[in-house]
Short mmCIF file of C-alpha atoms in Angstrom, two decimals:
data_model
loop_
_atom_site.label_atom_id
_atom_site.label_comp_id
_atom_site.label_asym_id
_atom_site.label_seq_id
_atom_site.Cartn_x
_atom_site.Cartn_y
_atom_site.Cartn_z
CA UNK A 1 14.27 35.27 -32.93
CA UNK A 2 11.56 37.89 -33.16
CA UNK A 3 10.70 39.90 -30.08
CA UNK A 4 7.04 38.84 -30.34
CA UNK A 5 8.03 35.19 -30.29
CA UNK A 6 10.35 35.76 -27.32
CA UNK A 7 7.59 37.46 -25.33
CA UNK A 8 5.04 34.77 -26.22
CA UNK A 9 7.44 31.96 -25.32
CA UNK A 10 8.40 33.65 -22.06
CA UNK A 11 4.76 34.29 -21.11
CA UNK A 12 3.95 30.63 -21.79
CA UNK A 13 6.93 29.66 -19.62
CA UNK A 14 5.63 31.87 -16.81
CA UNK A 15 2.16 30.34 -17.22
CA UNK A 16 3.71 26.87 -16.91
CA UNK A 17 5.57 28.05 -13.79
CA UNK A 18 2.32 29.35 -12.23
CA UNK A 19 0.56 26.04 -12.94
CA UNK A 20 3.43 24.10 -11.41
CA UNK A 21 3.52 26.42 -8.36
CA UNK A 22 -0.20 25.83 -7.81
CA UNK A 23 0.32 22.07 -8.14
CA UNK A 24 3.13 22.24 -5.57
CA UNK A 25 1.40 24.51 -3.07
CA UNK A 26 -2.20 23.27 -3.31
CA UNK A 27 -2.50 19.96 -5.17
CA UNK A 28 0.35 18.14 -3.44
CA UNK A 29 -0.85 19.12 0.07
CA UNK A 30 -4.41 18.22 -0.96
CA UNK A 31 -3.35 14.65 -1.74
CA UNK A 32 -1.33 14.40 1.45
CA UNK A 33 2.16 15.22 0.15
CA UNK A 34 3.08 17.77 2.79
CA UNK A 35 6.73 17.04 3.46
CA UNK A 36 8.31 17.30 0.03
CA UNK A 37 7.54 20.08 -2.44
CA UNK A 38 9.73 20.05 -5.56
CA UNK A 39 10.55 23.59 -6.65
CA UNK A 40 9.91 23.78 -10.37
CA UNK A 41 11.27 27.32 -10.70
CA UNK A 42 14.76 25.77 -10.57
CA UNK A 43 13.88 23.48 -13.45
CA UNK A 44 12.66 26.39 -15.57
CA UNK A 45 15.72 28.51 -14.77
CA UNK A 46 18.03 25.59 -15.60
CA UNK A 47 16.27 25.18 -18.93
CA UNK A 48 16.70 28.87 -19.72
CA UNK A 49 20.35 28.78 -18.60
CA UNK A 50 21.19 25.70 -20.65
CA UNK A 51 19.13 26.32 -23.77
CA UNK A 52 18.90 30.07 -24.31
CA UNK A 53 21.70 32.11 -25.81
CA UNK A 54 20.84 35.68 -24.86
CA UNK A 55 22.41 38.47 -22.81
CA UNK A 56 19.06 39.23 -21.16
CA UNK A 57 19.00 35.78 -19.52
CA UNK A 58 19.61 37.26 -16.01
CA UNK A 59 16.49 39.41 -16.46
CA UNK A 60 14.48 36.32 -17.42
CA UNK A 61 15.79 34.61 -14.26
CA UNK A 62 14.86 37.63 -12.15
CA UNK A 63 11.31 37.65 -13.58
CA UNK A 64 10.86 33.90 -13.00
CA UNK A 65 12.02 34.40 -9.40
CA UNK A 66 9.68 37.37 -8.90
CA UNK A 67 6.73 35.18 -9.86
CA UNK A 68 8.06 32.37 -7.65
CA UNK A 69 8.32 34.78 -4.70
CA UNK A 70 4.52 35.11 -4.60
CA UNK A 71 4.39 31.46 -3.51
CA UNK A 72 7.17 31.36 -0.95
CA UNK A 73 8.56 33.49 1.84
CA UNK A 74 12.04 32.66 0.57
CA UNK A 75 11.57 35.58 -1.80
CA UNK A 76 13.22 36.23 -5.14
CA UNK A 77 16.74 37.26 -4.19
CA UNK A 78 18.40 34.00 -3.08
CA UNK A 79 17.18 32.07 -6.12
CA UNK A 80 18.05 34.89 -8.52
CA UNK A 81 21.61 34.97 -7.18
CA UNK A 82 21.94 31.18 -7.51
CA UNK A 83 20.31 31.26 -10.95
CA UNK A 84 22.70 33.91 -12.30
CA UNK A 85 25.71 32.05 -10.88
CA UNK A 86 24.47 28.86 -12.62
CA UNK A 87 23.99 30.89 -15.78
CA UNK A 88 27.62 32.14 -15.57
CA UNK A 89 28.89 28.60 -14.98
CA UNK A 90 26.82 27.07 -17.78
CA UNK A 91 27.59 29.86 -20.27
CA UNK A 92 31.12 28.80 -21.27
CA UNK A 93 30.16 25.10 -21.10
CA UNK A 94 27.04 25.48 -23.23
CA UNK A 95 28.61 24.02 -26.38
CA UNK A 96 29.60 20.91 -24.40
CA UNK A 97 26.18 20.34 -22.83
CA UNK A 98 24.28 18.13 -25.25
CA UNK A 99 21.15 16.85 -23.62
CA UNK A 100 20.96 14.03 -26.12
CA UNK A 101 19.43 11.36 -23.89
CA UNK A 102 17.06 11.53 -20.92
CA UNK A 103 19.76 10.02 -18.68
CA UNK A 104 22.27 12.75 -19.52
CA UNK A 105 19.58 15.40 -19.01
CA UNK A 106 18.75 13.91 -15.60
CA UNK A 107 22.43 13.82 -14.57
CA UNK A 108 23.16 17.38 -15.73
CA UNK A 109 20.02 18.75 -14.06
CA UNK A 110 20.89 16.95 -10.80
CA UNK A 111 24.46 18.27 -10.93
CA UNK A 112 23.33 21.85 -11.55
CA UNK A 113 20.76 21.57 -8.76
CA UNK A 114 23.57 20.61 -6.40
CA UNK A 115 25.47 23.74 -7.47
CA UNK A 116 22.25 25.75 -6.98
CA UNK A 117 21.81 24.26 -3.49
CA UNK A 118 25.41 25.05 -2.49
CA UNK A 119 25.23 28.67 -3.74
CA UNK A 120 21.83 29.33 -2.15
CA UNK A 121 22.81 27.62 1.11
CA UNK A 122 25.98 29.70 1.46
CA UNK A 123 23.93 32.85 0.94
CA UNK A 124 21.22 31.69 3.37
CA UNK A 125 23.87 30.77 5.93
CA UNK A 126 25.40 34.26 5.74
CA UNK A 127 21.96 35.80 6.04
CA UNK A 128 20.43 33.57 8.73
CA UNK A 129 23.54 32.27 10.49
CA UNK A 130 21.84 28.91 11.11
CA UNK A 131 23.66 25.77 10.08
CA UNK A 132 20.84 23.49 11.27
CA UNK A 133 18.58 25.13 8.69
CA UNK A 134 21.03 24.22 5.92
CA UNK A 135 21.21 20.61 7.15
CA UNK A 136 17.42 20.37 7.21
CA UNK A 137 17.31 21.93 3.74
CA UNK A 138 19.75 19.33 2.47
CA UNK A 139 17.59 16.38 3.54
CA UNK A 140 14.61 17.96 1.83
CA UNK A 141 16.66 18.97 -1.19
CA UNK A 142 17.93 15.44 -1.85
CA UNK A 143 14.62 13.72 -2.70
CA UNK A 144 13.10 16.87 -4.20
CA UNK A 145 16.05 17.40 -6.54
CA UNK A 146 15.89 13.76 -7.66
CA UNK A 147 12.20 14.17 -8.48
CA UNK A 148 12.97 17.36 -10.41
CA UNK A 149 15.84 15.66 -12.28
CA UNK A 150 13.67 12.68 -13.21
CA UNK A 151 10.94 15.02 -14.46
CA UNK A 152 13.43 17.19 -16.37
CA UNK A 153 13.49 15.33 -19.75
CA UNK A 154 9.71 15.61 -19.97
CA UNK A 155 9.60 19.28 -18.94
CA UNK A 156 12.56 20.17 -21.16
CA UNK A 157 10.70 18.63 -24.09
CA UNK A 158 7.66 20.72 -23.20
CA UNK A 159 9.78 23.87 -22.84
CA UNK A 160 11.56 23.03 -26.09
CA UNK A 161 8.16 23.11 -27.77
CA UNK A 162 7.38 26.47 -26.16
CA UNK A 163 10.72 28.00 -27.20
CA UNK A 164 10.90 26.28 -30.60
CA UNK A 165 12.03 28.56 -33.44
CA UNK A 166 11.99 28.26 -37.21
CA UNK A 167 13.97 25.23 -38.34
CA UNK A 168 16.74 27.24 -40.00
CA UNK A 169 17.45 29.04 -36.69
CA UNK A 170 17.53 25.89 -34.57
CA UNK A 171 20.56 23.91 -33.57
CA UNK A 172 19.52 20.33 -33.11
CA UNK A 173 21.70 18.16 -30.89
CA UNK A 174 22.70 14.60 -31.69
CA UNK B 1 16.59 17.24 -29.09
CA UNK B 2 18.27 20.37 -27.92
CA UNK B 3 17.04 23.75 -29.02
CA UNK B 4 19.35 26.71 -28.84
CA UNK B 5 17.77 30.08 -29.49
CA UNK B 6 19.86 33.08 -30.48
CA UNK B 7 18.12 36.28 -29.46
CA UNK B 8 20.80 38.77 -30.40
CA UNK B 9 23.00 38.18 -33.42
CA UNK B 10 25.96 40.40 -32.54
CA UNK B 11 28.44 39.33 -29.88
CA UNK B 12 26.71 40.43 -26.70
CA UNK B 13 29.38 39.46 -24.19
CA UNK B 14 29.75 42.90 -22.60
CA UNK B 15 26.01 43.38 -22.20
CA UNK B 16 25.69 39.87 -20.78
CA UNK B 17 28.49 40.43 -18.27
CA UNK B 18 27.09 43.81 -17.25
CA UNK B 19 23.58 42.40 -16.77
CA UNK B 20 24.93 39.41 -14.85
CA UNK B 21 26.83 41.71 -12.48
CA UNK B 22 23.90 44.11 -12.04
CA UNK B 23 21.41 41.32 -11.31
CA UNK B 24 23.89 39.65 -8.95
CA UNK B 25 24.26 42.88 -6.99
CA UNK B 26 20.51 43.53 -7.01
CA UNK B 27 19.84 40.01 -5.72
CA UNK B 28 22.55 40.33 -3.07
CA UNK B 29 20.97 43.58 -1.93
CA UNK B 30 17.56 41.90 -1.92
CA UNK B 31 18.94 38.99 0.10
CA UNK B 32 20.55 41.30 2.64
CA UNK B 33 17.29 43.22 3.11
CA UNK B 34 15.16 40.07 3.37
CA UNK B 35 13.21 39.75 6.60
CA UNK B 36 11.99 36.22 7.21
CA UNK B 37 9.57 37.14 9.99
CA UNK B 38 7.55 39.87 8.29
CA UNK B 39 7.27 41.20 4.75
CA UNK B 40 5.42 44.11 3.18
CA UNK B 41 3.82 42.79 0.04
CA UNK B 42 4.82 44.37 -3.25
CA UNK B 43 2.30 45.47 -5.88
CA UNK B 44 3.52 42.71 -8.19
CA UNK B 45 3.21 39.99 -5.52
CA UNK B 46 -0.26 41.28 -4.63
CA UNK B 47 -1.41 40.83 -8.23
CA UNK B 48 0.08 37.33 -8.55
CA UNK B 49 -1.32 36.18 -5.18
CA UNK B 50 -4.77 37.62 -5.85
CA UNK B 51 -4.82 35.95 -9.27
CA UNK B 52 -3.53 32.52 -8.26
CA UNK B 53 -4.79 32.01 -4.69
CA UNK B 54 -8.42 31.43 -5.82
CA UNK B 55 -7.10 28.57 -7.98
CA UNK B 56 -5.15 27.21 -4.99
CA UNK B 57 -8.35 27.44 -2.95
CA UNK B 58 -10.28 25.69 -5.74
CA UNK B 59 -7.71 22.87 -5.93
CA UNK B 60 -7.76 22.35 -2.15
CA UNK B 61 -11.58 22.30 -2.12
CA UNK B 62 -11.69 20.06 -5.18
CA UNK B 63 -10.09 17.30 -3.13
CA UNK B 64 -13.13 17.15 -0.85
CA UNK B 65 -15.49 16.96 -3.82
CA UNK B 66 -13.38 14.32 -5.59
CA UNK B 67 -13.13 12.22 -2.42
CA UNK B 68 -16.85 12.50 -1.95
CA UNK B 69 -17.51 11.57 -5.59
CA UNK B 70 -15.23 8.52 -5.48
CA UNK B 71 -16.43 7.34 -2.07
CA UNK B 72 -20.09 7.74 -2.74
CA UNK B 73 -20.54 7.25 -6.48
CA UNK B 74 -17.64 5.64 -8.36
CA UNK B 75 -16.99 2.88 -5.83
CA UNK B 76 -20.68 2.07 -5.81
CA UNK B 77 -21.02 1.54 -9.56
CA UNK B 78 -20.48 -2.23 -9.43
CA UNK B 79 -23.03 -2.74 -6.70
CA UNK B 80 -25.55 -0.37 -8.20
CA UNK B 81 -26.53 -3.02 -10.77
CA UNK B 82 -27.72 -5.22 -7.92
CA UNK B 83 -29.61 -2.55 -6.14
CA UNK B 84 -33.17 -1.58 -6.82
CA UNK B 85 -34.62 1.89 -6.74
CA UNK B 86 -35.34 1.70 -3.06
CA UNK B 87 -31.75 0.88 -2.19
CA UNK B 88 -30.61 3.78 -4.34
CA UNK B 89 -32.95 5.99 -2.44
CA UNK B 90 -31.50 4.72 0.83
CA UNK B 91 -27.98 5.48 -0.42
CA UNK B 92 -28.98 8.93 -1.47
CA UNK B 93 -30.45 9.53 1.94
CA UNK B 94 -27.36 8.12 3.60
CA UNK B 95 -25.24 10.42 1.50
CA UNK B 96 -27.41 13.33 2.46
CA UNK B 97 -27.08 12.38 6.13
CA UNK B 98 -23.32 12.08 5.68
CA UNK B 99 -23.15 15.51 4.13
CA UNK B 100 -25.31 16.92 6.93
CA UNK B 101 -23.11 15.25 9.54
CA UNK B 102 -20.01 16.68 7.89
CA UNK B 103 -21.68 20.08 7.84
CA UNK B 104 -22.67 19.69 11.48
CA UNK B 105 -19.11 18.75 12.41
CA UNK B 106 -17.77 21.69 10.43
CA UNK B 107 -20.36 23.93 12.05
CA UNK B 108 -19.35 22.72 15.49
CA UNK B 109 -15.68 23.19 14.65
CA UNK B 110 -16.26 26.71 13.43
CA UNK B 111 -18.41 27.56 16.46
CA UNK B 112 -15.68 26.29 18.77
CA UNK B 113 -13.16 28.35 16.85
CA UNK B 114 -15.26 31.48 17.17
CA UNK B 115 -15.90 30.86 20.86
CA UNK B 116 -12.20 30.28 21.42
CA UNK B 117 -10.44 33.01 23.29
CA UNK B 118 -13.54 35.02 24.15
CA UNK B 119 -11.54 36.67 26.89
CA UNK B 120 -8.87 37.87 24.44
CA UNK B 121 -9.72 41.46 23.49
CA UNK B 122 -9.05 41.02 19.78
CA UNK B 123 -11.24 40.80 16.74
CA UNK B 124 -11.55 37.21 15.52
CA UNK B 125 -11.57 36.43 11.81
CA UNK B 126 -12.25 32.91 10.63
CA UNK B 127 -10.18 31.72 7.68
CA UNK B 128 -9.54 28.60 5.66
CA UNK B 129 -6.12 27.20 4.70
CA UNK B 130 -5.80 27.28 0.90
CA UNK B 131 -2.14 26.43 0.29
CA UNK B 132 1.35 25.90 1.63
CA UNK B 133 4.69 27.53 0.85
CA UNK B 134 6.25 26.54 -2.44
CA UNK B 135 9.52 25.48 -0.79
CA UNK B 136 9.37 22.72 1.80
CA UNK B 137 11.96 24.24 4.15
CA UNK B 138 9.64 27.13 5.00
CA UNK B 139 6.58 26.23 7.09
CA UNK B 140 4.12 28.77 5.79
CA UNK B 141 0.36 28.49 5.21
CA UNK B 142 -1.78 30.60 2.91
CA UNK B 143 -5.26 31.52 4.21
CA UNK B 144 -8.24 32.94 2.36
CA UNK B 145 -8.57 36.21 4.28
CA UNK B 146 -6.57 39.37 3.73
CA UNK B 147 -6.36 43.07 4.45
CA UNK B 148 -9.85 43.70 3.02
CA UNK B 149 -11.21 41.35 5.73
CA UNK B 150 -9.49 43.40 8.43
CA UNK B 151 -6.37 41.30 8.90
CA UNK B 152 -3.17 43.14 9.79
CA UNK B 153 0.48 42.20 9.57
CA UNK B 154 1.79 40.27 12.60
CA UNK B 155 -1.75 39.29 13.71
CA UNK B 156 -1.80 36.08 15.75
CA UNK B 157 -3.24 32.95 14.13
CA UNK B 158 -4.74 30.24 16.35
CA UNK B 159 -7.11 27.28 16.49
CA UNK B 160 -8.97 25.87 19.48
CA UNK B 161 -5.97 23.62 20.12
CA UNK B 162 -3.46 26.44 20.33
CA UNK B 163 -1.09 28.72 18.49
CA UNK B 164 -0.53 28.40 14.72
CA UNK B 165 1.72 31.40 14.01
CA UNK B 166 1.48 34.99 12.85
CA UNK B 167 0.61 36.86 9.67
CA UNK B 168 3.79 37.28 7.67
CA UNK B 169 2.53 38.74 4.40
CA UNK B 170 -0.79 40.28 3.41
CA UNK B 171 -2.60 40.77 0.15
CA UNK B 172 -6.16 42.06 -0.31
CA UNK B 173 -7.94 38.72 0.07
CA UNK B 174 -5.20 36.30 1.14
CA UNK B 175 -2.48 36.13 3.80
CA UNK B 176 0.60 34.04 4.44
CA UNK B 177 1.03 32.70 7.97
CA UNK B 178 4.50 32.00 9.33
CA UNK B 179 3.81 28.92 11.45
CA UNK B 180 5.53 28.18 14.75
CA UNK B 181 7.28 25.23 13.01
CA UNK B 182 9.26 27.61 10.82
CA UNK B 183 12.85 28.16 11.87
CA UNK B 184 12.38 31.92 11.55
CA UNK B 185 9.54 31.94 14.08
CA UNK B 186 10.32 33.11 17.64
CA UNK B 187 7.80 32.97 20.48
CA UNK B 188 8.39 34.07 24.02
CA UNK B 189 6.87 31.22 26.04
CA UNK B 190 6.56 30.03 29.61
CA UNK B 191 6.22 26.55 31.10
CA UNK B 192 2.87 26.58 32.90
CA UNK B 193 4.01 24.41 35.84
CA UNK B 194 7.30 26.11 36.68
CA UNK B 195 6.75 29.52 34.99
CA UNK B 196 10.18 29.09 33.34
CA UNK B 197 10.80 31.46 30.43
CA UNK B 198 12.28 30.60 27.06
CA UNK B 199 12.06 31.28 23.36
CA UNK B 200 10.29 28.72 21.18
CA UNK B 201 11.68 28.29 17.69
CA UNK B 202 10.69 26.01 14.79
CA UNK B 203 12.92 22.97 14.45
CA UNK B 204 11.53 20.39 12.04
CA UNK B 205 8.32 19.27 10.32
CA UNK B 206 6.64 18.45 13.60
CA UNK B 207 8.82 19.75 16.43
CA UNK B 208 9.95 23.01 17.98
CA UNK B 209 12.75 23.75 20.41
CA UNK B 210 12.75 25.99 23.47
CA UNK B 211 15.90 28.04 23.82
CA UNK B 212 17.50 29.93 26.68
CA UNK B 213 16.03 27.80 29.48
CA UNK B 214 18.64 27.77 32.22
CA UNK B 215 19.91 24.43 33.51
CA UNK B 216 18.54 25.08 36.97
CA UNK B 217 14.90 25.30 35.81
CA UNK B 218 13.10 22.13 37.03
CA UNK B 219 11.13 21.48 33.85
CA UNK B 220 9.99 17.95 32.94
CA UNK B 221 8.86 16.00 29.90
CA UNK B 222 5.09 16.48 29.60
CA UNK B 223 5.10 20.08 30.82
CA UNK B 224 2.89 22.39 28.80
CA UNK B 225 3.95 25.72 27.31
CA UNK B 226 1.91 28.86 26.73
CA UNK B 227 2.75 32.20 25.20
CA UNK B 228 4.28 34.68 27.63
CA UNK B 229 2.64 37.72 26.05
CA UNK B 230 5.95 39.50 25.52
CA UNK B 231 7.16 40.60 22.11
CA UNK B 232 3.98 42.45 21.13
CA UNK B 233 2.77 39.77 18.70
CA UNK B 234 1.17 36.92 20.63
CA UNK B 235 -1.32 37.50 23.47
CA UNK B 236 -0.54 35.84 26.79
CA UNK B 237 -1.78 32.32 27.60
CA UNK B 238 -2.11 30.70 24.18
CA UNK B 239 -1.21 27.02 24.21
CA UNK B 240 2.02 26.39 22.30
CA UNK B 241 2.88 22.74 22.90
CA UNK B 242 4.14 20.02 25.21
CA UNK B 243 7.74 19.21 26.12
CA UNK B 244 8.79 15.81 24.77
CA UNK B 245 12.54 15.79 25.30
CA UNK B 246 15.03 17.51 27.58
CA UNK B 247 18.82 17.17 27.28
CA UNK B 248 21.12 18.60 29.93
CA UNK B 249 24.74 18.53 28.80
CA UNK B 250 27.54 18.49 31.33
CA UNK B 251 28.57 21.92 30.07
CA UNK B 252 26.74 25.14 29.21
CA UNK B 253 24.21 27.18 31.13
CA UNK B 254 21.06 26.19 29.25
CA UNK B 255 19.26 22.95 28.46
CA UNK B 256 18.08 21.60 25.11
CA UNK B 257 14.29 21.35 25.15
CA UNK B 258 12.18 19.82 22.38
CA UNK B 259 8.42 20.22 22.19
CA UNK B 260 5.56 19.08 20.02
CA UNK B 261 3.11 21.84 19.04
CA UNK B 262 -0.40 21.47 20.35
CA UNK B 263 -1.64 21.62 16.76
CA UNK B 264 -1.43 18.87 14.17
CA UNK B 265 -0.36 20.99 11.20
CA UNK B 266 -1.04 18.16 8.74
CA UNK B 267 -4.75 18.31 9.55
CA UNK B 268 -5.13 22.05 9.74
CA UNK B 269 -8.15 23.27 7.75
CA UNK B 270 -9.56 26.33 9.49
CA UNK B 271 -7.90 28.94 11.68
CA UNK B 272 -8.84 32.08 13.58
CA UNK B 273 -6.87 35.28 13.13
CA UNK B 274 -6.76 37.50 16.23
CA UNK B 275 -6.52 41.10 15.09
CA UNK B 276 -5.61 43.87 17.49
CA UNK B 277 -8.21 46.66 17.43
#
């Protein structure tokens, strides 16, 4: 894949992230959805981790998290750590992960979000030393992660279009 | 359809491992240095916030316009066929009156906000809420005033009803407010009736808890709390909330106190930032 194409695709991905962050932080509250705010940065990082085969993936994750940190006080570090761990877990399994149907995509995304939640919560617990915070996070995470998982086939299709390469360089799943 | 993109043709396992380890260490360092009560904004964050916050503000304000449009135009389409010119004129006038009333209410609200805390020797800056934190576990608001408007880090944020929180992060034209509902927020408070001291901390979407209140303190449900003025962030005497639940266990030296903030955070539109001269 040419470097120009990589940069264009990544910039479009970041643009999508910014749009989704604005939807989450301004549009949802504007229509009265204050309690739950699905975090779409996870979805984008999961897409990159599952679909991209590149050694600079951790840098992509870091950049996505840096943009995300402008919209949350959580910052970039916790998510970057969780994202890289996910990336290391997914790496060896990549050839087994065929997102052939929306249902499988939903299940895999939900499963990886659970891993993300566990990794980030452990880190937050060490940092904040507050178990109640983790419990509260879990009850928010549950519905939000389900929303993200349900949305994932649609967003993965969109991101597939953004990252699409010439046909001879693509591996098309069953 | 799954798309797998190969960016580097040669086996890049060593580079991948090295980058993974480096980024893991960098993120661990970042996590260990993270302060969840105050943050100095980075140049990068400043650019992203300054570029995206106007859109957040536009989206929030768009709601009012869309509501107005639907309430006063779209829902009236079916009846408009039956109405003559005069009735249309009446509607237009009614709409105008409605807008004026809304403006009057807003005006009154803003005047009250500006009058609030006249005795507090701090500069008062009026601001509008333009967004919330991207993750639901953090109770943070974004307002449309920043360092260029004179706001400083750790400035107190209030409304006429009481304390909202403090400025956590600042960019040129926007600021993030760590609300009192956030679990990382700590406020030294006193119960007005008994003068009992404690530390108020965020607990859930609509409740806070008061910690370190000794079992012997005769506090009751319904007691009001104000800021104690200690800690060098919040001025003394700002309304924090009302006690709604007290649990005294048979063990321990403190009691579990729950309180509801004096502010309805779901309806928060405008705030005042109190900046120390």
